[in-house]
Coordinates of C-alpha atoms in Angstrom, one line a residue:
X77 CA 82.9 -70.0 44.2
X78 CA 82.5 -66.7 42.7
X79 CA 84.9 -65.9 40.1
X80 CA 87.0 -62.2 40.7
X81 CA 85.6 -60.7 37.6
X82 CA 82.0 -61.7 38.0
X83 CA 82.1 -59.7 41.3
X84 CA 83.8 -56.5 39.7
X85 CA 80.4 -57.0 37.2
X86 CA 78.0 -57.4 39.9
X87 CA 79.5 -56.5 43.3
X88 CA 77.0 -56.9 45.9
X89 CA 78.4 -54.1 48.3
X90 CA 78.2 -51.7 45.6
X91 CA 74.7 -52.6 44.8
X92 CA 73.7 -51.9 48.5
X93 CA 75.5 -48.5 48.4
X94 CA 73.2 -47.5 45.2
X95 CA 70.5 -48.9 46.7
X96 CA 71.0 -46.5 50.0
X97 CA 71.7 -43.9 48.0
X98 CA 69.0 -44.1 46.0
X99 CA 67.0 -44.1 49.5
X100 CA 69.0 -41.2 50.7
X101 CA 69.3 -38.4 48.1
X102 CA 65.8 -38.1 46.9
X103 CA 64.2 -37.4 50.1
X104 CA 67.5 -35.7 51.4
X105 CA 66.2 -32.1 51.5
X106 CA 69.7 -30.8 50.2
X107 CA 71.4 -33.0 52.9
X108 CA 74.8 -34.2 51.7
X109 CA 76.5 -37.6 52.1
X110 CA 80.3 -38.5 52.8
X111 CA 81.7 -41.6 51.8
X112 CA 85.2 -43.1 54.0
X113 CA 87.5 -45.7 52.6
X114 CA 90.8 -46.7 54.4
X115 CA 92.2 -47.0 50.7
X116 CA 92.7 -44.9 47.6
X117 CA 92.2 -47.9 44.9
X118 CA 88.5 -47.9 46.5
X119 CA 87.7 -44.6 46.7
X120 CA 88.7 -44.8 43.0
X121 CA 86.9 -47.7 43.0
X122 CA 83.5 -46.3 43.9
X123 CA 83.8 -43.1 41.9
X124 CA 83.7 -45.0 38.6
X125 CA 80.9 -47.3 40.1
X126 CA 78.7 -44.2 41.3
X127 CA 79.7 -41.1 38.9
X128 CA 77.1 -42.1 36.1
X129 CA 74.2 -41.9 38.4
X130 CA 75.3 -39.5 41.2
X131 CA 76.8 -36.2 41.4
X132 CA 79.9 -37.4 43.2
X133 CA 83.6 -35.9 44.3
X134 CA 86.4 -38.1 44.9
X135 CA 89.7 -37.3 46.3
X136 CA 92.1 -39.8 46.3
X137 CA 95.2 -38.3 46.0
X138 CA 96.9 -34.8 47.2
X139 CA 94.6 -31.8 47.7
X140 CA 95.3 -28.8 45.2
X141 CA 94.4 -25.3 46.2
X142 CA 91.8 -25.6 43.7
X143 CA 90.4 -28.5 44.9
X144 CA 90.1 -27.8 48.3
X145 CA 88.0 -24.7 47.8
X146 CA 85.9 -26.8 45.8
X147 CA 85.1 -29.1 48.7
X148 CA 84.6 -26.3 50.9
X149 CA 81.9 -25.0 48.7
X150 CA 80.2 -27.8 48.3
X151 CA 80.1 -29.6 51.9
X152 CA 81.3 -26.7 54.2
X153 CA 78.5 -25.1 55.8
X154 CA 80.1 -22.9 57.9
X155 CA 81.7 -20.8 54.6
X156 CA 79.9 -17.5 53.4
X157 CA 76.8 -18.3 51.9
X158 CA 77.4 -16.4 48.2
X159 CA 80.3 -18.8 48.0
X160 CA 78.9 -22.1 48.7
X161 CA 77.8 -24.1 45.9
X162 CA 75.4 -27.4 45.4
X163 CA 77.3 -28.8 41.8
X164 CA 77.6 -32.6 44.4
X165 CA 75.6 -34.7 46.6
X166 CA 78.4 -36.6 47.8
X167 CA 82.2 -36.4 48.1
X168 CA 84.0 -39.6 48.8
X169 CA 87.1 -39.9 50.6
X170 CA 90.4 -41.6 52.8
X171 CA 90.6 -41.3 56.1
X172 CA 92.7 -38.0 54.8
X173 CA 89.8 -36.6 55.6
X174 CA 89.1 -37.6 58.7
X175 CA 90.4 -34.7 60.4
X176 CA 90.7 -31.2 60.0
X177 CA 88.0 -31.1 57.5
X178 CA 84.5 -29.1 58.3
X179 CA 82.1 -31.3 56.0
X180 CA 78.9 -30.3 57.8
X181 CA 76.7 -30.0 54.5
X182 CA 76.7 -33.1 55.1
X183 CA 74.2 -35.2 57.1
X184 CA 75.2 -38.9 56.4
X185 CA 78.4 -40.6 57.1
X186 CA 78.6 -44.3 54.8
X187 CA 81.6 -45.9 56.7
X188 CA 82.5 -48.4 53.3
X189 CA 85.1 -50.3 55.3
X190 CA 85.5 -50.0 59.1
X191 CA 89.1 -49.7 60.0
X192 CA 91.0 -51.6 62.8
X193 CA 91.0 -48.7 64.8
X194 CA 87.5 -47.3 66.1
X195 CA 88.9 -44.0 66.5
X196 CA 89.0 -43.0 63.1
X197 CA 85.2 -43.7 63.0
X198 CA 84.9 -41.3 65.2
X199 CA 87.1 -39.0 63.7
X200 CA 85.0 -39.1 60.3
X201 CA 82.1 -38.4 62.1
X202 CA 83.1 -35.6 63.8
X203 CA 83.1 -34.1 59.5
X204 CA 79.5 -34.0 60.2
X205 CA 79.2 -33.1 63.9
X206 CA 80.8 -30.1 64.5
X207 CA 80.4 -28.7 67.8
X208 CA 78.8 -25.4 67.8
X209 CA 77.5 -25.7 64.5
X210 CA 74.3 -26.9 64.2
X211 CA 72.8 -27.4 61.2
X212 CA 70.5 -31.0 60.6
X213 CA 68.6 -31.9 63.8
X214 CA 69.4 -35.8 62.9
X215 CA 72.7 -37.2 61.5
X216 CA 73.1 -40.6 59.9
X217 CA 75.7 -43.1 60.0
X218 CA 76.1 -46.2 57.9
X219 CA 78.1 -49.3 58.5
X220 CA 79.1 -51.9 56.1
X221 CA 80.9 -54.5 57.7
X222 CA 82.9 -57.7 56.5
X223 CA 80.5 -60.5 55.4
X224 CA 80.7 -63.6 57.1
X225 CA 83.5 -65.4 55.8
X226 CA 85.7 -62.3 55.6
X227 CA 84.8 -61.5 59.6
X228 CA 85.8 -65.5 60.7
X229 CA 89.1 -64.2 58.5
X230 CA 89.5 -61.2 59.9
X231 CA 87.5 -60.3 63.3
X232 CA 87.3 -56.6 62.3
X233 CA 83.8 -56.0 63.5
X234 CA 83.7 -57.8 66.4
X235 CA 87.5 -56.4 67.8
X236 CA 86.5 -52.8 66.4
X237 CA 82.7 -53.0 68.2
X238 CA 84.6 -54.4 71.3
X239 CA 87.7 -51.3 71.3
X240 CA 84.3 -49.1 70.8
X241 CA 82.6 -50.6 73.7
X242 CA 85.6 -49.5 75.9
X243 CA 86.4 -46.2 74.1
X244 CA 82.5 -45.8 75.6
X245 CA 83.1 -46.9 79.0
X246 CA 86.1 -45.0 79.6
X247 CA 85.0 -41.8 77.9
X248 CA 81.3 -41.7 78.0
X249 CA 78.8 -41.9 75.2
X250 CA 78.4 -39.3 72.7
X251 CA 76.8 -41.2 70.0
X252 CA 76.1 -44.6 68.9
X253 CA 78.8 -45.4 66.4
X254 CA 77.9 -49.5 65.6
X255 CA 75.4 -50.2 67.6
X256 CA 72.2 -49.1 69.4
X257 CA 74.0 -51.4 72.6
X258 CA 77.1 -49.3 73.2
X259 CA 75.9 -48.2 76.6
X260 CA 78.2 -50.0 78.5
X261 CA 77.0 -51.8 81.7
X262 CA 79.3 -53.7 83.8
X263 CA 78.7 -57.2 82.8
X264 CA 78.6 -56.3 78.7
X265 CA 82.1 -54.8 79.9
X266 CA 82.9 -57.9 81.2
X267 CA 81.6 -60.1 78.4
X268 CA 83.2 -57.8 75.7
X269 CA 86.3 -58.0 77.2
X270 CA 86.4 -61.7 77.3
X271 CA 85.3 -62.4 73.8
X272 CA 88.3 -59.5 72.4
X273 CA 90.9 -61.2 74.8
X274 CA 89.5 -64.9 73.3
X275 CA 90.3 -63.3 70.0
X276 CA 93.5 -62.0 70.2
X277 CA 94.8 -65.5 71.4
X278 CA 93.1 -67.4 68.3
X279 CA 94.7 -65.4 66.4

């Protein structure tokens, strides 16, 4: 077993970040990224972790005037042009900023935890795809879920990929959120349903 400290000097899931990262920005063309956490302590977390390398923003706490024109500069498209600015490549942030925020610089969405509730996936990639305003002809989105021992813990993935599966069905598909097999057909409906409903009573 892994000792606490061992993975704070060699964490695995930060590796993979810097390693997509280092994928991302040099061929990114100006295209931004926007990294989610469901908690403040990580979005600290990964600011220290990534600031050496990267030209990173984190918010983690309240939004000063100040602040919030500097975000707007940097990842809000839609602002005049002499005002925006290109001092980061990527802002990371809680699910604060899941709403109400245009972040459409921006061209990758790096979901660092999924939360229980798929919605707020959704919501933080609606930053990026803002109706009306066009400006990358792809978007990217990137998952990292629970490894194995923490998903036969905690079922995130599999309950959050089943809620998307029906948020999907009922709604209609916009864009593939988890997985390229969101299209719902009757039977996955059926199966999907059976395996969340399994769940819930093991746990």
């Amino acid at each position: 077993t892994r000792r606490s400290s061992d993975l704070l000097e060699n964490d695995p899931k930060i590796n993979k970040l810097k390693q997509k990262l280092n994928e991302i920005l040099p061929n990114s063309k100006g295209e931004k990224v926007i990294i989610f956490s469901e908690y403040r302590d990580t979005v600290e977390y990964l600011y220290k972790n990534l600031v050496e390398k990267f030209r990173v923003l984190a918010v983690s706490n309240d939004v000063s005037k100040s602040l919030y024109n500097e975000i707007l500069a940097n990842f809000d498209a839609s602002i005049d042009k002499t005002k925006q600015k290109d001092d980061y490549d990527i802002l990371i942030v809680t699910d604060k900023f899941s709403e109400g925020y245009n972040l459409n610089r921006a061209a990758h969405i790096v979901n660092f935890d999924i939360p229980w509730n798929p919605v707020r996936v959704i919501q933080r990639v609606g930053r990026i795809n803002r109706i009306g305003q066009f400006v990358f002809s792809q978007l990217y989105i990137y998952n990292f879920f629970p490894t194995l021992i923490g998903e036969s813990e905690t079922n995130i993935r599999q309950i959050a990929e089943n809620k998307m599966f029906m948020i999907h069905k009922c709604l209609g598909e916009d864009s593939k959120i988890f997985s390229p097999d969101e299209e719902p057909t009757p039977s996955q409906l059926d199966r999907k349903s059976t395996r969340l409903n399994s769940s819930h009573r093991i746990r």
